[in-house]
XYZ file of C-alpha atoms in Angstrom:
163
model
C 0.000 0.000 0.000
C 1.359 3.397 -0.927
C 1.614 6.145 1.603
C -0.572 9.115 0.815
C 1.339 11.833 -0.931
C 1.453 15.260 0.506
C 0.038 18.102 -1.486
C 2.549 20.858 -2.020
C 2.023 23.620 0.515
C 1.430 27.103 -0.768
C 2.925 28.409 2.479
C 6.253 27.104 3.742
C 7.199 27.066 7.404
C 8.958 30.442 7.334
C 6.045 32.028 5.503
C 3.632 30.706 8.117
C 5.779 32.079 10.939
C 5.971 35.488 9.271
C 2.206 35.491 8.834
C 1.635 34.585 12.484
C 4.080 37.262 13.599
C 2.212 39.884 11.574
C -1.232 39.060 13.024
C -0.683 40.903 16.341
C 0.588 43.963 14.476
C -2.500 44.034 12.295
C -4.743 43.595 15.352
C -3.004 46.432 17.204
C -3.281 48.679 14.161
C -6.962 47.918 13.736
C -7.626 48.572 17.418
C -5.749 51.860 17.261
C -7.764 52.988 14.265
C -11.033 51.975 15.900
C -14.268 52.285 14.030
C -13.569 55.898 13.121
C -16.697 56.901 14.985
C -17.053 58.900 18.160
C -20.475 57.369 18.758
C -21.244 56.681 22.401
C -21.126 53.127 23.633
C -24.547 51.587 22.843
C -24.553 49.861 26.222
C -24.854 53.257 27.931
C -28.379 53.721 26.557
C -29.320 50.183 27.579
C -27.935 50.791 31.085
C -29.786 54.121 31.355
C -33.011 52.378 30.399
C -32.350 49.697 33.008
C -31.888 52.344 35.714
C -35.038 54.137 34.574
C -37.003 50.883 34.599
C -35.770 50.097 38.121
C -36.821 53.581 39.273
C -40.232 53.178 37.621
C -40.682 49.790 39.277
C -39.788 51.236 42.705
C -42.289 54.061 42.217
C -44.989 51.631 41.083
C -44.332 49.406 44.115
C -44.757 52.377 46.459
C -47.893 53.693 44.746
C -49.660 50.391 44.040
C -49.424 47.824 46.850
C -51.156 45.181 44.732
C -48.309 45.440 42.184
C -45.565 45.697 44.818
C -44.295 42.096 44.594
C -44.021 42.031 40.813
C -42.623 45.575 40.704
C -39.998 44.622 43.306
C -38.852 41.776 41.043
C -38.550 44.205 38.148
C -36.684 46.727 40.286
C -34.190 44.108 41.498
C -33.555 42.589 38.068
C -33.348 45.853 36.151
C -31.078 47.321 38.838
C -28.767 44.314 38.398
C -28.881 44.806 34.615
C -27.919 48.461 35.006
C -24.987 47.575 37.238
C -23.677 44.798 34.956
C -23.973 47.032 31.901
C -22.261 49.946 33.684
C -19.372 47.687 34.696
C -18.948 46.600 31.080
C -19.043 50.186 29.817
C -16.465 51.200 32.424
C -14.301 48.148 31.671
C -13.804 49.250 28.074
C -13.610 52.947 28.841
C -12.481 53.451 32.456
C -14.108 56.584 33.851
C -12.236 59.616 35.073
C -12.834 59.814 38.854
C -13.635 63.527 38.509
C -16.108 63.042 35.639
C -19.807 62.331 36.046
C -20.748 58.637 36.112
C -20.811 56.808 32.790
C -24.461 55.930 33.376
C -26.289 58.788 35.103
C -29.126 58.326 37.539
C -32.626 58.835 36.152
C -34.686 61.797 37.216
C -37.693 61.511 39.498
C -40.353 59.089 38.329
C -44.078 59.455 38.831
C -45.992 56.258 38.122
C -49.455 56.296 36.574
C -52.185 56.719 39.180
C -54.285 53.898 37.736
C -53.125 50.395 38.703
C -53.724 48.883 35.281
C -51.902 51.793 33.614
C -48.984 51.348 36.034
C -48.791 47.629 35.233
C -48.915 48.417 31.521
C -46.165 51.039 31.912
C -43.932 48.417 33.519
C -44.715 45.856 30.814
C -44.024 48.397 28.074
C -40.705 49.438 29.635
C -39.525 45.860 30.147
C -40.646 44.755 26.683
C -38.838 47.706 25.118
C -35.697 46.794 27.058
C -35.974 43.181 25.893
C -36.230 44.302 22.282
C -33.421 46.883 22.446
C -30.992 44.439 24.067
C -31.837 41.693 21.555
C -31.330 44.076 18.623
C -27.777 44.853 19.762
C -26.708 41.207 20.119
C -25.784 40.485 16.466
C -23.319 43.373 16.173
C -21.771 43.023 19.623
C -18.463 41.448 20.580
C -18.930 37.938 22.054
C -18.866 38.879 25.741
C -21.151 41.848 25.199
C -23.464 39.761 23.023
C -23.797 37.291 25.897
C -24.488 40.086 28.357
C -27.103 41.663 26.098
C -28.721 38.299 25.375
C -28.884 37.641 29.106
C -30.528 41.011 29.714
C -33.029 40.322 26.929
C -33.853 36.862 28.265
C -34.226 38.205 31.789
C -36.623 40.871 30.528
C -38.645 38.174 28.756
C -38.903 36.375 32.101
C -39.940 39.600 33.822
C -42.758 39.951 31.307
C -44.038 36.596 32.545
C -43.871 37.854 36.145
C -45.832 40.954 35.135
C -48.440 38.815 33.429
């Protein structure tokens, strides 16, 4: 039986080593150039929305005792989302200690006076957050995509809690 013949390689050993040595230089150059955009980090808007949703949920819980349990779940989860997203934003762009926070606190929130309107406001906010996070997943780096997908899935679960 004949041994299988090797196909001639288009890249010899030295060529492969040169190519591998050049990869880090290309990666550094691409990172230095960036996207050419000064657009804000898209996670900042998602984190702001999470903080706003947590504040809305806290206000709804105070104003509507019959919604307090479900609103408390939303407040806890969306507060955790805001914190995780803020940490990721700050990881990539460490904040200046003298600058305002990367994700500002929301202003005062007044929940709807009607219980059904308050419940609907929470559902609308959480559903919007689910959609926004899911829309960002395809274009995000792997870790961020996982974080955004987790936020979206958690919001889908919160919608079940809100009924």
